Short mmCIF file of C-alpha atoms in Angstrom, two decimals:
data_model
loop_
_atom_site.label_atom_id
_atom_site.label_comp_id
_atom_site.label_asym_id
_atom_site.label_seq_id
_atom_site.Cartn_x
_atom_site.Cartn_y
_atom_site.Cartn_z
CA MET I 1 -4.25 -1.77 38.08
CA ASN I 2 -2.92 -4.81 38.76
CA LEU I 3 -0.48 -7.23 37.14
CA PHE I 4 -3.00 -10.41 36.49
CA GLY I 5 -4.84 -7.19 34.68
CA ILE I 6 -1.31 -5.77 32.66
CA ILE I 7 -0.42 -10.02 32.14
CA GLY I 8 -3.85 -11.40 30.79
CA ARG I 9 -3.37 -7.59 28.37
CA SER I 10 -0.16 -8.10 26.62
CA THR I 11 -1.30 -11.06 26.50
CA ILE I 12 -4.02 -11.37 24.37
CA ASN I 13 -1.85 -7.77 22.76
CA PHE I 14 1.20 -10.40 21.53
CA LEU I 15 -1.74 -12.55 20.52
CA GLN I 16 -3.62 -10.44 17.85
CA VAL I 17 0.00 -9.35 16.81
CA ILE I 18 0.24 -12.96 15.94
CA GLY I 19 -2.56 -13.18 14.45
CA ARG I 20 -2.13 -10.03 11.67
CA ILE I 21 0.86 -11.65 11.20
CA SER I 22 -0.76 -14.93 10.07
CA ILE I 23 -3.25 -13.47 8.39
CA PHE I 24 -1.03 -11.25 6.03
CA THR I 25 1.48 -14.31 5.51
CA TYR I 26 -1.28 -16.36 4.13
CA LYS I 27 -2.37 -13.72 1.69
CA ALA I 28 0.86 -12.85 0.53
CA ILE I 29 1.55 -16.50 -0.33
CA LEU I 30 -2.16 -16.95 -1.85
CA SER I 31 -1.22 -13.64 -3.77
CA CYS I 32 2.45 -14.66 -5.08
CA ILE I 33 0.10 -17.82 -6.13
CA LEU I 34 -2.71 -16.23 -7.88
CA PRO I 35 -2.90 -14.32 -10.60
CA PRO I 36 -3.16 -11.38 -11.90
CA TYR I 37 1.28 -11.57 -11.51
CA TYR I 38 2.70 -8.15 -12.79
CA PHE I 39 5.54 -8.60 -14.11
CA GLN I 40 7.20 -4.98 -14.92
CA ILE I 41 6.50 -4.82 -11.41
CA PHE I 42 8.50 -8.21 -10.68
CA LEU I 43 11.51 -8.13 -12.81
CA LYS I 44 12.09 -3.45 -11.70
CA GLN I 45 11.71 -5.78 -7.70
CA ILE I 46 14.42 -7.71 -9.27
CA VAL I 47 16.72 -5.02 -9.94
CA GLU I 48 16.01 -3.95 -6.57
CA ILE I 49 16.26 -6.15 -4.48
CA GLY I 50 18.99 -8.45 -6.52
CA TYR I 51 21.29 -6.52 -8.61
CA TYR I 52 21.14 -3.02 -6.47
CA SER I 53 22.66 -4.92 -2.95
CA LEU I 54 25.37 -6.97 -5.09
CA PRO I 55 28.16 -3.80 -3.87
CA VAL I 56 26.47 -4.04 0.04
CA VAL I 57 26.32 -7.21 -0.05
CA GLY I 58 30.06 -8.70 -2.15
CA LEU I 59 31.79 -5.47 0.60
CA THR I 60 30.10 -6.99 2.78
CA THR I 61 32.01 -10.70 2.30
CA LEU I 62 34.97 -10.21 0.72
CA PHE I 63 35.97 -8.88 3.81
CA SER I 64 33.75 -11.43 6.45
CA GLY I 65 36.26 -14.50 4.43
CA MET I 66 39.58 -12.16 4.42
CA VAL I 67 39.33 -11.95 8.56
CA LEU I 68 37.78 -14.82 8.75
CA ALA I 69 41.55 -16.25 7.06
CA LEU I 70 43.21 -14.21 9.56
CA GLN I 71 41.44 -15.25 12.39
CA SER I 72 41.63 -19.13 12.00
CA HIS I 73 44.87 -18.87 11.01
CA THR I 74 45.75 -17.27 14.41
CA GLY I 75 43.92 -20.20 16.06
CA PHE I 76 45.06 -22.81 13.69
CA THR I 77 48.70 -21.61 14.05
CA ARG I 78 48.13 -22.71 17.58
CA PHE I 79 47.70 -26.29 16.84
CA SER I 80 49.69 -26.88 13.94
CA ALA I 81 46.26 -27.57 12.03
CA GLU I 82 47.33 -24.07 9.78
CA GLY I 83 46.20 -26.63 6.15
CA ALA I 84 42.26 -26.21 7.87
CA VAL I 85 42.11 -21.96 6.70
CA ALA I 86 41.15 -22.41 3.65
CA THR I 87 38.62 -25.04 4.60
CA VAL I 88 36.70 -23.22 7.46
CA VAL I 89 36.65 -20.02 5.07
CA ALA I 90 35.08 -22.14 2.16
CA LEU I 91 32.51 -24.09 5.24
CA SER I 92 31.76 -20.97 7.56
CA LEU I 93 30.98 -19.03 4.56
CA THR I 94 29.00 -21.18 2.69
CA ARG I 95 27.10 -22.88 5.24
CA GLU I 96 26.74 -19.78 8.15
CA LEU I 97 28.23 -16.05 6.79
CA GLY I 98 26.91 -15.85 3.30
CA PRO I 99 23.48 -16.10 4.09
CA VAL I 100 23.55 -14.42 7.36
CA LEU I 101 25.75 -11.47 6.91
CA ALA I 102 23.83 -11.09 3.09
CA GLY I 103 20.69 -11.27 4.81
CA LEU I 104 21.60 -8.69 7.76
CA MET I 105 22.43 -6.48 4.93
CA VAL I 106 19.68 -6.94 2.86
CA SER I 107 17.14 -6.43 5.70
CA GLY I 108 18.51 -3.27 5.83
CA ARG I 109 18.92 -2.47 2.76
CA ILE I 110 15.72 -3.73 1.44
CA GLY I 111 13.37 -4.22 4.17
CA ALA I 112 13.97 -0.52 4.91
CA SER I 113 12.91 0.44 1.63
CA ILE I 114 9.71 -2.06 1.59
CA ALA I 115 8.22 -0.20 5.19
CA ALA I 116 9.19 3.73 4.25
CA GLU I 117 7.15 2.99 0.36
CA ILE I 118 4.72 1.23 1.41
CA SER I 119 4.15 2.93 4.39
CA THR I 120 4.08 6.64 2.69
CA MET I 121 1.83 4.79 -0.05
CA ARG I 122 -0.69 3.65 3.06
CA VAL I 123 -0.41 7.24 4.83
CA THR I 124 -0.64 9.12 1.89
CA GLU I 125 -3.73 6.78 0.66
CA GLN I 126 -2.07 5.05 -2.24
CA ILE I 127 -2.69 2.07 -1.26
CA ASP I 128 -6.74 3.26 -0.91
CA ALA I 129 -6.22 5.01 -4.56
CA LEU I 130 -5.43 0.51 -6.03
CA LYS I 131 -8.22 -0.47 -4.37
CA THR I 132 -10.85 1.85 -5.73
CA LEU I 133 -9.08 1.58 -9.38
CA ALA I 134 -9.55 -1.87 -8.64
CA THR I 135 -6.47 -3.27 -8.01
CA ASP I 136 -5.61 -5.39 -5.08
CA PRO I 137 -2.59 -4.45 -2.81
CA PHE I 138 -1.32 -7.75 -1.65
CA LYS I 139 -1.04 -9.01 -5.60
CA TYR I 140 0.22 -5.17 -6.74
CA LEU I 141 2.56 -4.45 -4.10
CA ILE I 142 3.47 -7.60 -1.87
CA ALA I 143 3.40 -10.31 -4.13
CA PRO I 144 6.40 -8.92 -6.71
CA ARG I 145 8.65 -8.11 -3.29
CA ILE I 146 7.94 -11.26 -2.19
CA VAL I 147 8.91 -13.53 -5.37
CA ALA I 148 11.32 -10.90 -6.04
CA SER I 149 12.96 -11.24 -3.07
CA ILE I 150 12.59 -14.88 -2.69
CA LEU I 151 14.55 -15.01 -5.96
CA CYS I 152 17.32 -12.15 -5.44
CA LEU I 153 18.57 -13.67 -1.81
CA PRO I 154 19.47 -16.87 -2.86
CA THR I 155 21.45 -15.50 -6.17
CA LEU I 156 23.69 -13.07 -3.62
CA VAL I 157 24.56 -15.75 -0.71
CA LEU I 158 26.05 -17.36 -3.92
CA VAL I 159 28.02 -13.90 -5.64
CA GLY I 160 29.02 -13.24 -1.67
CA ASP I 161 30.54 -17.43 -0.83
CA LEU I 162 32.28 -16.97 -3.90
CA VAL I 163 33.54 -13.59 -2.84
CA GLY I 164 34.34 -13.72 0.03
CA ILE I 165 36.06 -17.50 -0.59
CA TYR I 166 38.14 -15.12 -2.56
CA GLY I 167 38.52 -12.83 -0.17
CA GLY I 168 40.10 -15.53 1.90
CA TYR I 169 42.16 -16.61 -0.78
CA LEU I 170 44.06 -13.78 -1.63
CA VAL I 171 44.41 -13.00 2.00
CA GLY I 172 46.12 -16.58 1.91
CA VAL I 173 48.04 -17.00 -0.84
CA TYR I 174 49.21 -13.04 -1.00
CA LYS I 175 49.69 -12.27 3.12
CA LEU I 176 49.66 -15.59 5.06
CA GLY I 177 52.02 -17.56 2.73
CA PHE I 178 49.53 -20.31 1.38
CA ASN I 179 50.74 -22.13 -1.76
CA SER I 180 48.48 -21.48 -4.51
CA THR I 181 46.85 -23.76 -5.13
CA THR I 182 46.85 -25.89 -2.62
CA TYR I 183 44.94 -23.48 -1.10
CA LEU I 184 42.42 -23.72 -2.75
CA ASP I 185 41.93 -27.78 -3.73
CA GLN I 186 41.82 -27.44 0.40
CA THR I 187 38.68 -24.61 -0.18
CA THR I 188 37.13 -27.70 -2.72
CA ILE I 189 38.00 -30.62 -0.70
CA TYR I 190 36.09 -30.86 1.77
CA LEU I 191 33.28 -28.98 0.77
CA GLN I 192 29.87 -30.47 -0.53
CA PRO I 193 26.92 -29.91 -1.89
CA ILE I 194 24.42 -29.61 1.18
CA ASP I 195 26.83 -26.51 2.51
CA ILE I 196 26.10 -24.96 -0.24
CA ILE I 197 22.43 -25.16 -0.41
CA SER I 198 21.71 -25.85 3.09
CA GLY I 199 22.84 -21.28 2.06
CA LEU I 200 21.12 -21.09 -0.52
CA VAL I 201 18.01 -22.23 0.93
CA LYS I 202 18.28 -20.12 4.59
CA ALA I 203 19.40 -16.92 1.03
CA ALA I 204 15.48 -18.13 0.63
CA VAL I 205 13.90 -18.66 4.02
CA PHE I 206 15.31 -14.52 4.17
CA GLY I 207 13.82 -13.26 1.17
CA PHE I 208 10.88 -14.35 2.63
CA LEU I 209 10.99 -13.30 6.31
CA ILE I 210 13.35 -9.44 5.05
CA ALA I 211 9.68 -8.56 1.84
CA LEU I 212 7.16 -9.66 4.17
CA MET I 213 8.51 -7.98 8.06
CA GLY I 214 8.73 -4.79 5.72
CA CYS I 215 5.77 -5.24 3.32
CA TYR I 216 3.30 -6.04 6.62
CA HIS I 217 4.74 -2.86 8.52
CA GLY I 218 4.37 -0.75 5.52
CA TYR I 219 1.24 -2.76 4.76
CA HIS I 220 0.35 -1.61 8.96
CA SER I 221 1.81 1.29 9.10
CA GLY I 222 -0.03 4.53 11.95
CA ARG I 223 -0.58 7.81 10.29
CA GLY I 224 2.01 10.62 8.94
CA ALA I 225 5.77 11.11 9.41
CA GLN I 226 6.17 9.06 13.06
CA GLY I 227 4.14 6.20 11.36
CA VAL I 228 6.24 6.13 8.11
CA GLY I 229 10.29 5.90 10.24
CA ALA I 230 8.26 3.29 13.01
CA ALA I 231 7.46 0.63 10.35
CA THR I 232 11.17 1.41 8.65
CA THR I 233 13.04 1.07 12.07
CA ASN I 234 10.09 -2.42 13.03
CA ALA I 235 10.57 -3.67 9.52
CA VAL I 236 14.02 -3.75 10.19
CA VAL I 237 14.56 -4.99 13.57
CA SER I 238 11.93 -7.93 13.56
CA SER I 239 13.11 -9.36 10.04
CA SER I 240 16.74 -9.45 11.63
CA ILE I 241 15.90 -10.86 14.43
CA LEU I 242 13.57 -13.93 12.34
CA ILE I 243 16.32 -13.43 10.81
CA LEU I 244 18.74 -14.70 13.35
CA ILE I 245 16.01 -17.34 15.26
CA THR I 246 14.97 -18.63 11.97
CA ASN I 247 19.43 -19.55 10.45
CA TYR I 248 19.33 -21.51 14.32
CA LEU I 249 16.65 -23.49 13.35
CA LEU I 250 17.39 -23.98 10.06
CA THR I 251 20.81 -24.90 10.65
CA GLU I 252 19.67 -27.88 13.48
CA LEU I 253 17.70 -29.08 10.34
CA PHE I 254 20.38 -29.15 7.71
CA PHE I 255 22.53 -30.27 11.07
CA VAL I 256 24.58 -33.55 10.16
CA MET V 1 -34.78 11.24 -2.24
CA SER V 2 -36.90 8.70 -2.52
CA ASP V 3 -39.55 9.38 -5.04
CA PHE V 4 -38.25 6.53 -7.95
CA LYS V 5 -40.57 5.11 -10.44
CA GLU V 6 -37.17 2.49 -11.52
CA THR V 7 -34.55 1.11 -9.72
CA PRO V 8 -32.12 4.15 -9.21
CA ARG V 9 -28.72 4.11 -9.83
CA LEU V 10 -27.52 3.66 -6.31
CA LYS V 11 -29.16 3.32 -2.76
CA VAL V 12 -28.08 3.19 -0.06
CA THR V 13 -29.74 2.30 3.59
CA ASP V 14 -29.94 1.05 6.79
CA LEU V 15 -25.36 2.02 6.76
CA LYS V 16 -24.33 1.37 10.06
CA LYS V 17 -20.07 2.01 10.00
CA SER V 18 -18.46 1.57 13.89
CA PHE V 19 -14.70 1.69 14.45
CA SER V 20 -13.97 0.58 18.34
CA ASN V 21 -17.17 0.37 19.29
CA LYS V 22 -17.81 4.48 18.73
CA VAL V 23 -20.81 4.81 16.07
CA ILE V 24 -19.96 6.53 14.01
CA LEU V 25 -22.45 5.96 10.98
CA HIS V 26 -25.82 5.01 11.81
CA ASN V 27 -29.74 4.41 9.77
CA VAL V 28 -27.92 6.34 6.53
CA ASN V 29 -30.31 5.14 4.14
CA PHE V 30 -30.64 7.56 0.46
CA GLN V 31 -30.82 5.88 -3.19
CA LEU V 32 -29.97 8.24 -6.59
CA SER V 33 -30.79 8.06 -10.34
CA LYS V 34 -28.55 8.26 -12.93
CA GLY V 35 -27.11 11.22 -14.36
CA SER V 36 -27.93 13.06 -10.71
CA SER V 37 -25.70 14.39 -8.22
CA LEU V 38 -25.74 14.82 -4.36
CA VAL V 39 -23.89 16.71 -2.18
CA ILE V 40 -23.38 16.48 1.42
CA ILE V 41 -21.97 19.09 3.47
CA GLY V 42 -21.00 18.76 7.63
CA GLY V 43 -18.52 19.25 9.65
CA SER V 44 -15.75 17.77 10.54
CA GLY V 45 -16.17 15.16 12.46
CA SER V 46 -19.67 13.92 11.01
CA GLY V 47 -18.40 10.60 9.50
CA LYS V 48 -18.52 12.24 5.90
CA SER V 49 -15.37 10.31 4.76
CA VAL V 50 -16.45 7.41 6.70
CA LEU V 51 -19.67 7.41 4.60
CA ILE V 52 -18.04 7.85 1.06
CA LYS V 53 -15.33 5.22 2.01
CA CYS V 54 -18.24 2.34 3.19
CA ILE V 55 -20.17 3.24 -0.31
CA SER V 56 -16.90 2.95 -2.16
CA GLY V 57 -16.11 -0.48 -0.29
CA LEU V 58 -13.63 1.11 1.56
CA TYR V 59 -14.72 -0.40 4.10
CA ALA V 60 -16.86 -3.40 5.45
CA LEU V 61 -20.62 -2.49 6.75
CA ASP V 62 -20.96 -3.15 10.18
CA GLN V 63 -24.62 -3.12 8.71
CA GLY V 64 -27.52 -2.19 5.45
CA GLN V 65 -26.33 -2.01 1.91
CA ILE V 66 -25.75 -0.39 -0.87
CA GLU V 67 -27.16 -1.36 -3.83
CA VAL V 68 -26.29 -0.16 -7.49
CA ASP V 69 -28.91 -1.06 -10.56
CA GLY V 70 -30.79 -2.51 -7.55
CA LYS V 71 -27.66 -5.08 -7.41
CA ILE V 72 -26.50 -5.67 -3.94
CA LEU V 73 -22.86 -4.72 -3.92
CA THR V 74 -21.46 -5.31 -0.30
CA SER V 75 -22.48 -6.93 2.60
CA ARG V 76 -21.43 -6.72 6.52
CA ARG V 77 -18.63 -9.77 6.16
CA ASN V 78 -16.73 -8.04 3.18
CA GLY V 79 -15.96 -4.82 1.41
CA ALA V 80 -16.21 -3.90 -2.04
CA ASP V 81 -14.42 -6.39 -4.05
CA ALA V 82 -11.97 -5.53 -7.09
CA MET V 83 -14.60 -5.75 -10.13
CA GLN V 84 -17.49 -3.63 -7.25
CA ARG V 85 -15.38 -1.72 -7.19
CA ARG V 86 -15.42 -0.66 -10.95
CA ASN V 87 -18.62 0.16 -10.62
CA PHE V 88 -17.59 2.82 -8.29
CA GLY V 89 -15.04 6.63 -9.14
CA PHE V 90 -12.68 7.76 -5.98
CA MET V 91 -11.56 11.18 -6.29
CA PHE V 92 -8.97 11.38 -2.72
CA GLN V 93 -9.29 14.81 -1.10
CA ASN V 94 -5.22 14.53 -1.31
CA ALA V 95 -5.89 13.20 -5.14
CA ALA V 96 -3.99 9.89 -4.11
CA LEU V 97 -1.52 9.68 -7.36
CA PHE V 98 1.18 7.48 -7.31
CA ASP V 99 4.33 9.69 -6.66
CA SER V 100 6.80 6.39 -8.63
CA MET V 101 4.59 7.71 -12.33
CA ASN V 102 4.29 10.38 -14.43
CA LEU V 103 1.37 11.85 -14.93
CA ILE V 104 0.30 10.09 -17.74
CA GLU V 105 0.97 6.71 -16.30
CA ASN V 106 -1.41 7.37 -13.36
CA VAL V 107 -4.03 8.10 -15.81
CA ALA V 108 -2.66 5.61 -17.70
CA PHE V 109 -3.41 3.12 -14.57
CA GLY V 110 -7.02 1.91 -14.25
CA ALA V 111 -7.24 1.41 -17.63
CA LYS V 112 -4.29 -0.29 -17.75
CA HIS V 113 -4.58 -2.51 -14.87
CA ALA V 114 -9.00 -3.13 -14.17
CA LEU V 115 -9.59 -2.43 -17.68
CA ARG V 116 -7.64 -4.97 -18.94
CA MET V 117 -6.66 -2.41 -21.60
CA THR V 118 -2.94 -3.00 -23.05
CA HIS V 119 0.25 -0.62 -22.25
CA LYS V 120 -0.96 1.73 -25.91
CA ALA V 121 -4.79 1.82 -25.43
CA ALA V 122 -4.27 2.61 -21.84
CA ARG V 123 -2.36 5.18 -22.46
CA ASN V 124 -3.98 6.89 -25.85
CA LEU V 125 -7.50 6.60 -23.34
CA ALA V 126 -5.24 8.61 -20.77
CA LEU V 127 -4.73 10.71 -23.13
CA GLU V 128 -8.73 11.72 -23.89
CA LYS V 129 -8.93 12.49 -19.93
CA LEU V 130 -6.34 14.29 -19.67
CA SER V 131 -7.53 16.75 -22.70
CA LEU V 132 -10.61 16.29 -21.42
CA VAL V 133 -10.01 18.09 -18.43
CA GLY V 134 -7.67 20.28 -20.25
CA ILE V 135 -3.67 19.24 -19.42
CA SER V 136 -1.77 18.96 -22.54
CA ARG V 137 0.48 15.39 -24.10
CA ARG V 138 4.03 17.49 -23.17
CA MET V 139 2.86 18.07 -19.30
CA GLY V 140 1.06 14.16 -19.51
CA ASN V 141 5.38 13.84 -18.58
CA LEU V 142 5.40 15.70 -15.15
CA TYR V 143 5.79 13.96 -11.93
CA PRO V 144 3.41 14.40 -9.24
CA SER V 145 5.63 16.54 -7.46
CA ASP V 146 6.04 18.93 -9.84
CA ILE V 147 2.55 20.20 -10.21
CA SER V 148 -0.06 22.01 -7.83
CA THR V 149 -3.02 20.36 -5.69
CA GLY V 150 -5.04 21.59 -7.63
CA LEU V 151 -3.60 20.22 -10.92
CA ARG V 152 -2.97 16.74 -9.40
CA LYS V 153 -7.23 17.49 -8.15
CA VAL V 154 -7.71 17.62 -12.65
CA ILE V 155 -5.10 14.72 -12.78
CA ALA V 156 -6.83 12.86 -9.62
CA LEU V 157 -10.87 13.38 -12.23
CA ALA V 158 -9.37 12.61 -14.78
CA ARG V 159 -7.77 8.84 -13.73
CA THR V 160 -11.18 8.76 -11.57
CA LEU V 161 -12.99 8.62 -15.03
CA THR V 162 -10.68 6.11 -17.05
CA ILE V 163 -12.05 3.62 -15.31
CA ASP V 164 -15.66 4.27 -16.43
CA PRO V 165 -17.49 4.17 -13.38
CA GLN V 166 -21.87 4.26 -13.11
CA VAL V 167 -20.88 6.42 -8.93
CA VAL V 168 -18.27 8.69 -9.04
CA LEU V 169 -16.78 10.02 -4.96
CA PHE V 170 -15.36 12.63 -4.84
CA ASP V 171 -14.24 13.62 -1.66
CA GLU V 172 -13.60 17.37 -0.70
CA PRO V 173 -12.77 17.84 -3.97
CA THR V 174 -12.44 22.31 -3.13
CA THR V 175 -10.78 21.21 0.02
CA GLY V 176 -7.31 23.35 0.72
CA LEU V 177 -8.11 25.01 -3.33
CA ASP V 178 -8.04 28.76 -3.60
CA PRO V 179 -11.76 30.57 -5.38
CA LEU V 180 -10.63 29.86 -9.20
CA MET V 181 -8.94 26.77 -9.05
CA SER V 182 -12.66 26.48 -6.56
CA LYS V 183 -14.23 27.01 -9.24
CA LYS V 184 -12.79 25.47 -12.09
CA ILE V 185 -12.56 22.35 -10.13
CA ASP V 186 -16.63 22.17 -9.50
CA LYS V 187 -16.52 23.52 -13.95
CA LEU V 188 -14.79 20.19 -14.74
CA ILE V 189 -16.43 17.77 -12.03
CA LEU V 190 -19.61 19.58 -13.65
CA GLN V 191 -18.61 18.97 -17.04
CA CYS V 192 -17.66 14.99 -16.72
CA ILE V 193 -21.42 14.14 -14.63
CA ARG V 194 -22.83 15.94 -17.64
CA SER V 195 -21.81 14.78 -20.54
CA GLN V 196 -21.54 11.20 -19.50
CA SER V 197 -24.48 10.76 -17.88
CA LEU V 198 -22.26 9.78 -13.86
CA THR V 199 -24.42 9.57 -10.70
CA ALA V 200 -22.60 11.81 -8.35
CA VAL V 201 -22.12 11.66 -4.15
CA THR V 202 -19.36 14.58 -3.42
CA ILE V 203 -18.94 15.69 0.83
CA THR V 204 -17.68 18.93 1.09
CA HIS V 205 -18.46 21.84 3.55
CA ASP V 206 -16.77 23.97 0.78
CA MET V 207 -21.32 25.91 0.80
CA SER V 208 -20.07 27.39 -2.70
CA SER V 209 -18.93 24.17 -4.19
CA ALA V 210 -22.07 22.74 -2.56
CA MET V 211 -24.14 25.46 -4.45
CA ARG V 212 -21.92 24.54 -7.53
CA LEU V 213 -22.37 20.90 -7.52
CA GLY V 214 -25.20 19.64 -6.45
CA ASP V 215 -28.79 18.04 -8.09
CA ARG V 216 -29.95 18.47 -4.25
CA VAL V 217 -28.00 18.62 -1.16
CA ALA V 218 -28.12 16.91 2.50
CA MET V 219 -26.70 17.02 5.84
CA LEU V 220 -24.54 14.77 7.73
CA TYR V 221 -24.77 14.88 11.58
CA ASN V 222 -23.87 12.52 14.23
CA GLY V 223 -23.79 10.10 12.37
CA THR V 224 -26.67 10.46 10.52
CA LEU V 225 -28.28 11.86 7.46
CA ILE V 226 -30.53 14.53 9.26
CA TRP V 227 -31.66 17.24 6.09
CA SER V 228 -32.08 16.58 2.56
CA GLY V 229 -33.33 19.25 0.25
CA LYS V 230 -32.21 22.05 -3.03
CA PRO V 231 -29.80 23.28 -2.87
CA ASP V 232 -32.30 26.31 -3.17
CA ASN V 233 -34.26 25.57 0.03
CA LEU V 234 -30.20 25.05 2.45
CA PHE V 235 -31.07 28.82 3.26
CA LYS V 236 -34.64 28.97 3.79
CA THR V 237 -34.60 25.64 5.59
CA ASP V 238 -36.34 26.15 9.27
CA ASN V 239 -33.69 23.37 10.52
CA GLU V 240 -31.93 24.61 13.00
CA LEU V 241 -28.98 22.67 12.51
CA VAL V 242 -28.84 23.01 9.22
CA ARG V 243 -29.00 27.38 9.73
CA GLN V 244 -25.86 27.14 11.72
CA PHE V 245 -23.72 25.10 9.41
CA THR V 246 -24.23 27.18 6.16
CA ASN V 247 -24.60 30.65 7.99
CA GLY V 248 -21.57 29.90 9.85
CA TYR V 249 -22.66 30.41 13.61
CA VAL V 250 -20.15 29.81 16.15
CA ASP V 251 -23.99 30.04 18.64
CA GLY V 252 -26.38 26.86 18.14
CA PRO V 253 -27.62 23.80 18.47
CA ILE V 254 -24.23 22.30 17.07
CA SER V 255 -21.27 22.17 19.65
CA PHE V 256 -17.56 22.19 18.89
CA LYS V 257 -16.68 19.27 20.66
CA ASP V 258 -19.57 17.91 18.56
#
């Protein structure tokens, strides 16, 4: 096989995947906008994605906030800037760590679960059964998951931000000996609305990407148990990579 | 299958379907009147499942058209939309029940989402259809994973009937079942077809089931219908392909690679 053949075939395959994802995204967005709406499924997804992810996101951000306080204190002590610890913890969590960590954790939990569920339905012909019962799988399966994920991620990030800042506060006050009032003042004084808003916008975009990749890989899964396994892995890997790439692009957008 | 004075309930014309340049079905033509039952037999890989998925609109056609009561439902470009699919009930080979729902919810699904019934009305209709196939209300609270393959097919039959389809498509309804359960399923299918004057297309390679269910039987070979006639004539025909298939001869014009 010649080199040009390999390059050509790879390029065509890559473009085909991009095309399939683009068409899937277009149909998914249309399904989110146009009726019928399945509120019961949507509420179930809110509980599944939002409520059940709270412990995972809470624990992740709590310990991240605590580590951040410890590490930044180590660094700042070297040039006598210990006072900036609280501000750095708050800014890092709201602008960056909160959305990215929550996104990656939810991607592992929810992206995998969505892909496994939908691909199992594909393999066992339940998606075809939906169609024969005059129900559009995009509206019934995909739209509620995407909308729920877009709404849940910012809420999770908001909770994660608070828990993470509290983690930093615990370490700052009880381990590093900061005054409680001073630490809280330092946390809020330099924090601006854009810091929180940019984190929440990122979270909503990550929520969309997680659900979209879970649904896409589940819907287009191969046959059998291997197909389900591959769909789950691909959903988590692709949504994690997309989260990191989109995070940089959005950070540039919000960079002030 | 072509002596029709009035508009046929189901008409399939020049159907062609390929996957990745491999022709699976070509030049498939037949029509059925209201209340009639056609059984399509054929070996594994002959295109039987693809044929009824094309008829139901799950697959878009490459060529040809499907008509119900003279109305063209599927065209070359697209498969059927949701409203068009309401003309067809489809019973899947593996039943394809929704495993996250109990049996009543499974049967009520079509009524709730396709017919837009209220939760209560859909549930009542589901209980009615379940009782039609001999399933009690108490049993309706079980989940698909709690019941046998045969019962799953019974539930799938009840679910298929909830949307009041004009044409019912059965994909190997008795495959994988013991002889008693096969007879029970066939009896239920016949009972439903006759009581509601449904038009039915069944695909199977179970000859006993074919003889029980069909007013007419057709054989699909290499993607096209090569023979059709009354079930009684199935074992009397001179067609060598049909004779080999119905008698289960290993030697004959059908080779294993087919």
